[in-house]
Amino acid sequence: MAGLVDKSIVIWAPTGGGERYRMLDTIREYGAIWLRALGEQDGLRRRHRDFYLKLARRGDAAWLGPEQVSWNDRTNAEHDNLRTALDYCLTNPRDHTALELAAALWFFWYPCGFLREGQHYLERALALDTEPSVVRNRALWVCSLTLMVQGDPNAGMAWAAECAGVADQLGDTAAALAAQAMVMAAATIRGDLALALALADSLLAVHRPERGLTLPTLLARLGQSHVHTAQGRVEDAVKALEEMCAECDKHGERWMRAYADLFRAQAELSLGRNDAAQAYARSALEIKHRLHDSIGIAMALDVLACAASASGQAEPAARRLGLAQQVWDTIGRAQLGIPEWVGAREMCERLARAAIGDSAFQTAFAAGYDTGLDTGILHALDPDPNSAHPAAEH
């Protein structure tokens, strides 16, 4: 490899995912011509697919643990290779690899901020491979997940319902629980708090801590705390979140624990403890920013805006609302359409507009919206609301 680099045939490129090598497009195309001429292209692409399928399986198995940052860096560095492997899988859907690879990468689509791309590959794989199976069941609920967190409960429910029905037929307990978590998410988005709480309680009733962390259980903890906060039962919400944090800490998990901090921030906000709310939200925002979790980033900025507005800091609140809207616009439905989150955001805007007037609010909101995301987040992480705001980056 060093010799190829010296001859500029291969280019060395250090990244967050480790040392990597790439070819110039012209050299790559020349090599591809020879592969086809020698009849070796298909065999090489199968080996490439198998390598990245194994990588995705490893990332899937390890995600809810202490190595989330390294897996985030690794999969981001491998993004183009993962796309190439998925595109190849889609040319031969009968071996189920397209479904398996697209579903195994759930941790890349959602936590690492590629929701729409994940939805694209999952829907294509599901359309091509329609025979009921355990592999398809997993792709069904992962596709439902990508839609739920874009604020589309109707489309998400369609996939979840199919998953639940087939899971029952096949005795696929894991998929059945995941589908139930998706129905809980849909109920939350639609504002059906009674159904959301019943489903969350049901999921937690069958949870066995000795078996480790599972996504449905963690989502159920969040769902439970959301309903408790919405109903004014903040002590119950905090208890659920503290139990979740203890489980996450035991396994070194940070991604979902940061969501627990965000929901704790919302609970503190409901009690008027604005300083505590901002502290929890900033703690979560640091993790969400590092992992590129766009949902978590947008939520944290909304909470910080609400806390600032409630504390009489109208201009910083307006800027944070603008920055949050910038992120929501890349995701789908703002606040996912969850009534309590939408209501909190609207109250925040009303308070800020009343304090500084419509014109000043709009100027500050636009400044936040036009600020580079990384720069805006660094400013939001600063506890001093009077620190100099960065100039908007168009």
XYZ file of C-alpha atoms in Angstrom:
394
model
C 0.000 0.000 0.000
C 2.836 2.392 0.815
C 4.316 1.763 -2.626
C 0.982 2.470 -4.328
C 0.662 5.685 -2.326
C 4.185 6.733 -3.368
C 3.167 6.270 -7.022
C -0.099 8.241 -6.453
C -2.138 5.234 -7.605
C -3.736 5.055 -4.149
C -4.279 8.076 -1.869
C -3.838 7.813 1.900
C -6.508 9.604 3.969
C -6.591 9.519 7.790
C -10.149 9.859 9.184
C -12.041 9.538 12.444
C -12.669 5.925 11.438
C -8.949 5.144 11.123
C -6.514 5.116 8.229
C -8.171 4.790 4.843
C -7.106 4.598 1.210
C -8.916 5.713 -1.903
C -8.389 5.817 -5.655
C -8.866 8.618 -8.127
C -12.059 8.133 -10.131
C -10.178 7.550 -13.380
C -8.042 4.793 -11.852
C -11.082 3.216 -10.212
C -12.970 3.191 -13.512
C -9.959 1.679 -15.303
C -9.792 -1.079 -12.696
C -13.541 -1.711 -13.007
C -13.158 -2.188 -16.768
C -10.515 -4.857 -16.169
C -12.637 -6.583 -13.507
C -15.525 -6.897 -15.957
C -13.238 -8.088 -18.756
C -11.763 -10.778 -16.516
C -15.208 -11.864 -15.264
C -14.260 -11.100 -11.654
C -16.562 -8.155 -10.917
C -19.505 -10.108 -9.486
C -17.318 -12.237 -7.232
C -15.557 -9.175 -5.877
C -18.844 -7.365 -5.246
C -20.173 -10.393 -3.337
C -17.055 -10.354 -1.144
C -17.514 -6.615 -0.644
C -21.188 -7.136 0.292
C -20.344 -9.933 2.727
C -17.682 -7.815 4.428
C -20.065 -4.919 5.013
C -22.905 -7.171 6.075
C -20.635 -8.584 8.778
C -19.613 -5.053 9.745
C -23.251 -3.981 10.050
C -24.086 -7.037 12.161
C -21.240 -6.196 14.533
C -22.324 -2.569 14.808
C -25.926 -3.609 15.400
C -24.925 -6.001 18.195
C -22.585 -3.492 19.847
C -24.548 -0.256 19.505
C -26.381 -0.224 22.853
C -23.073 -0.281 24.704
C -19.910 1.709 25.374
C -18.572 1.893 21.788
C -21.162 4.186 20.204
C -18.754 6.985 19.321
C -16.296 4.628 17.614
C -19.117 2.922 15.696
C -20.441 6.319 14.667
C -17.016 7.235 13.287
C -16.558 3.849 11.624
C -19.895 3.803 9.827
C -19.570 7.422 8.731
C -16.169 6.601 7.247
C -17.710 3.566 5.492
C -20.804 5.421 4.254
C -20.016 5.125 0.551
C -19.099 1.455 0.904
C -22.333 0.760 2.773
C -24.319 2.410 -0.018
C -22.455 0.367 -2.626
C -23.137 -2.847 -0.706
C -26.832 -1.987 -0.329
C -27.183 -1.156 -4.021
C -25.632 -4.508 -4.906
C -27.912 -6.355 -2.461
C -30.927 -4.781 -4.138
C -29.951 -6.405 -7.469
C -30.576 -9.835 -5.908
C -33.356 -9.549 -3.296
C -34.004 -13.310 -3.163
C -31.109 -13.922 -0.757
C -32.625 -11.458 1.804
C -29.318 -9.592 2.208
C -30.877 -6.250 1.220
C -33.423 -6.576 4.027
C -30.856 -7.783 6.515
C -28.261 -5.102 5.763
C -30.761 -2.223 5.659
C -32.307 -3.338 8.970
C -28.972 -4.013 10.711
C -27.976 -0.416 9.956
C -30.850 1.024 12.031
C -28.209 2.473 14.362
C -26.762 4.407 11.428
C -30.070 5.644 9.990
C -31.470 7.001 13.264
C -28.778 7.688 15.901
C -26.249 8.888 13.321
C -28.674 11.127 11.421
C -29.500 9.453 8.080
C -33.228 8.859 8.478
C -34.366 9.580 4.934
C -31.620 7.492 3.392
C -32.502 4.610 5.687
C -36.167 4.899 4.756
C -35.188 4.894 1.068
C -33.218 1.645 1.301
C -35.658 -0.089 3.642
C -38.681 0.661 1.475
C -36.868 -0.503 -1.662
C -35.781 -3.742 0.015
C -39.274 -4.395 1.427
C -40.855 -3.812 -1.991
C -38.530 -6.331 -3.647
C -38.548 -9.042 -0.958
C -42.155 -9.611 0.110
C -42.106 -13.169 1.452
C -42.878 -13.240 5.216
C -39.783 -14.012 7.289
C -37.967 -13.084 10.476
C -35.519 -11.034 8.398
C -38.367 -9.122 6.754
C -40.036 -8.567 10.145
C -36.959 -6.766 11.387
C -36.844 -4.546 8.331
C -40.551 -3.776 8.824
C -40.180 -2.366 12.321
C -36.935 -0.553 11.490
C -38.697 1.116 8.558
C -41.550 2.011 10.909
C -39.002 3.538 13.298
C -37.461 5.756 10.610
C -40.927 7.069 9.725
C -42.057 7.609 13.327
C -39.054 9.772 14.119
C -39.741 11.837 11.007
C -43.204 12.538 12.444
C -45.196 10.258 10.107
C -47.215 7.946 12.390
C -49.650 6.853 9.676
C -47.011 5.398 7.352
C -45.070 4.077 10.333
C -48.146 2.309 11.702
C -48.738 0.517 8.389
C -45.327 -1.163 8.598
C -45.691 -1.812 12.345
C -49.085 -3.452 11.878
C -47.719 -5.782 9.192
C -44.765 -6.637 11.423
C -47.021 -7.403 14.400
C -49.277 -9.671 12.349
C -46.472 -11.699 10.816
C -44.520 -11.820 14.079
C -47.516 -13.446 15.739
C -47.717 -16.060 12.989
C -43.995 -16.848 13.133
C -43.641 -16.661 16.911
C -41.106 -13.856 16.463
C -41.159 -12.364 19.967
C -38.431 -9.774 19.359
C -40.243 -8.304 16.350
C -43.570 -8.350 18.204
C -42.107 -6.253 21.041
C -40.469 -3.862 18.599
C -43.754 -3.458 16.709
C -45.505 -2.708 20.011
C -42.931 0.008 20.706
C -43.721 1.520 17.301
C -47.461 1.537 18.087
C -46.598 3.280 21.365
C -44.624 5.888 19.409
C -47.569 6.446 17.068
C -49.926 6.884 20.030
C -47.543 9.439 21.542
C -47.331 11.437 18.314
C -51.133 11.405 18.000
C -51.581 12.542 21.593
C -53.247 9.321 22.813
C -51.542 9.332 26.201
C -53.644 6.548 27.722
C -52.747 4.087 24.954
C -49.095 5.168 24.946
C -48.806 4.567 28.710
C -50.577 1.194 28.544
C -48.219 -0.016 25.810
C -45.153 1.319 27.652
C -46.197 -0.417 30.883
C -46.810 -3.647 28.966
C -43.339 -3.545 27.401
C -41.683 -2.885 30.756
C -43.639 -5.694 32.415
C -41.842 -8.299 30.263
C -38.418 -6.628 30.478
C -35.634 -8.715 31.977
C -32.672 -6.486 32.995
C -30.304 -9.458 33.083
C -30.724 -9.818 29.310
C -29.203 -6.396 28.688
C -30.496 -3.267 27.014
C -33.110 -3.444 24.273
C -34.419 -0.607 22.139
C -38.146 -1.343 22.794
C -37.584 -1.233 26.561
C -35.623 2.014 26.408
C -38.287 3.580 24.202
C -40.905 2.395 26.701
C -39.065 4.168 29.533
C -39.111 7.386 27.525
C -42.764 6.910 26.595
C -43.716 6.319 30.201
C -41.862 9.416 31.412
C -43.378 11.569 28.647
C -46.918 10.623 29.671
C -46.186 11.155 33.361
C -44.771 14.620 32.685
C -47.718 15.517 30.458
C -50.117 14.441 33.224
C -48.269 16.421 35.891
C -46.892 13.306 37.580
C -43.338 14.597 37.422
C -42.021 12.490 40.313
C -43.106 9.338 38.461
C -41.462 10.640 35.279
C -38.190 11.308 37.111
C -38.262 7.852 38.699
C -38.657 6.177 35.295
C -35.819 8.259 33.863
C -33.503 7.567 36.792
C -34.082 3.832 36.339
C -33.298 4.213 32.648
C -30.119 6.186 33.354
C -28.953 3.547 35.826
C -29.440 0.802 33.221
C -27.650 2.802 30.527
C -24.757 3.681 32.850
C -24.353 0.032 33.787
C -23.748 -0.816 30.121
C -21.801 2.322 29.199
C -24.589 3.423 26.849
C -24.760 7.158 26.007
C -27.125 7.675 23.039
C -30.386 6.714 24.780
C -29.141 8.032 28.103
C -28.883 11.457 26.473
C -32.574 11.129 25.548
C -33.281 10.425 29.226
C -31.518 13.714 30.030
C -33.672 15.492 27.440
C -36.894 14.105 28.901
C -35.614 15.022 32.371
C -35.039 18.551 31.073
C -38.663 18.661 29.914
C -39.804 17.456 33.334
C -37.738 20.136 35.073
C -39.133 22.734 32.690
C -42.689 21.745 33.621
C -41.838 22.549 37.250
C -40.352 25.935 36.356
C -36.803 24.827 37.207
C -35.297 26.465 34.161
C -31.631 26.312 35.206
C -31.871 22.575 35.845
C -33.674 22.092 32.535
C -30.895 23.888 30.662
C -28.202 21.855 32.417
C -29.823 18.552 31.440
C -30.468 19.756 27.892
C -26.856 20.889 27.424
C -25.563 17.569 28.725
C -27.728 15.777 26.170
C -26.838 18.168 23.354
C -23.123 17.429 23.711
C -23.741 13.718 23.094
C -26.303 14.250 20.348
C -23.988 16.633 18.522
C -21.071 14.181 18.741
C -23.215 11.369 17.310
C -24.932 13.605 14.696
C -28.361 12.579 16.052
C -30.507 15.227 14.362
C -33.666 14.394 16.345
C -31.834 14.753 19.648
C -30.140 17.966 18.535
C -33.443 19.568 17.519
C -35.145 18.471 20.753
C -32.313 19.830 22.899
C -32.364 23.192 21.130
C -36.136 23.413 21.613
C -35.797 22.740 25.349
C -32.993 25.298 25.671
C -35.157 27.833 23.846
C -38.134 27.159 26.129
C -35.994 27.451 29.260
C -34.443 30.704 28.039
C -37.824 32.188 27.184
C -39.300 31.209 30.539
C -36.298 32.869 32.222
C -36.870 36.157 30.386
C -34.042 35.638 27.884
C -36.164 36.293 24.827
C -33.500 36.984 22.217
C -31.410 33.847 22.948
C -34.679 31.883 22.957
C -35.597 33.174 19.496
C -32.142 32.328 18.137
C -32.351 28.799 19.502
C -35.802 28.350 18.022
C -34.397 29.399 14.648
C -31.464 26.998 14.925
C -33.787 24.185 16.004
C -36.083 24.879 13.041
C -33.090 24.594 10.722
C -32.602 21.026 12.003
C -36.302 20.110 12.029
C -36.520 21.134 8.365
C -33.964 18.440 7.505
C -35.914 15.771 9.406
C -39.592 16.106 8.586
C -42.358 17.236 10.920
C -41.238 19.732 13.550
C -41.410 18.399 17.137
C -42.525 15.142 15.407
C -46.027 16.573 15.756
C -46.204 15.508 19.428
C -48.890 17.819 20.899
C -47.070 18.548 24.163
C -43.832 19.444 22.357
C -45.639 21.566 19.785
C -47.505 23.371 22.580
C -44.266 24.055 24.485
C -42.641 25.459 21.369
C -45.635 27.723 20.638
C -45.668 29.010 24.230
C -41.945 29.728 23.968
C -42.481 31.813 20.847
C -45.424 33.705 22.365
C -43.403 34.649 25.461
C -40.407 35.741 23.402
C -42.496 37.819 20.985
C -44.303 39.497 23.884
C -40.974 40.371 25.507
C -39.087 41.867 22.543
C -41.713 42.434 19.841
C -42.381 40.716 16.531
C -39.635 42.479 14.567
C -36.828 41.731 17.036
C -38.058 38.166 17.452
C -38.035 37.589 13.694
C -34.535 39.070 13.356
C -33.153 36.827 16.119
C -35.011 33.761 14.787
C -33.596 34.352 11.280
C -30.104 34.796 12.709
C -30.384 31.424 14.449
C -31.814 29.750 11.348
C -28.994 31.064 9.144
C -26.156 30.239 11.541
C -23.943 27.254 10.729
C -25.190 24.334 12.809
C -21.893 23.510 14.525
C -21.319 27.164 15.400
C -24.888 27.576 16.668
C -24.640 24.469 18.836
C -21.393 25.641 20.406
C -23.126 28.915 21.283
C -26.168 27.057 22.700
C -23.836 25.014 24.907
C -22.515 28.229 26.474
C -24.406 28.828 29.756
C -23.888 32.603 29.431
C -26.883 33.942 27.452
C -25.133 37.285 26.949
C -22.053 35.881 25.189
C -21.445 37.192 21.693
C -23.653 35.456 19.147
C -21.874 34.252 16.000
C -22.630 36.019 12.760
C -25.082 34.218 10.542
C -23.464 31.980 7.922
C -25.458 31.964 4.699
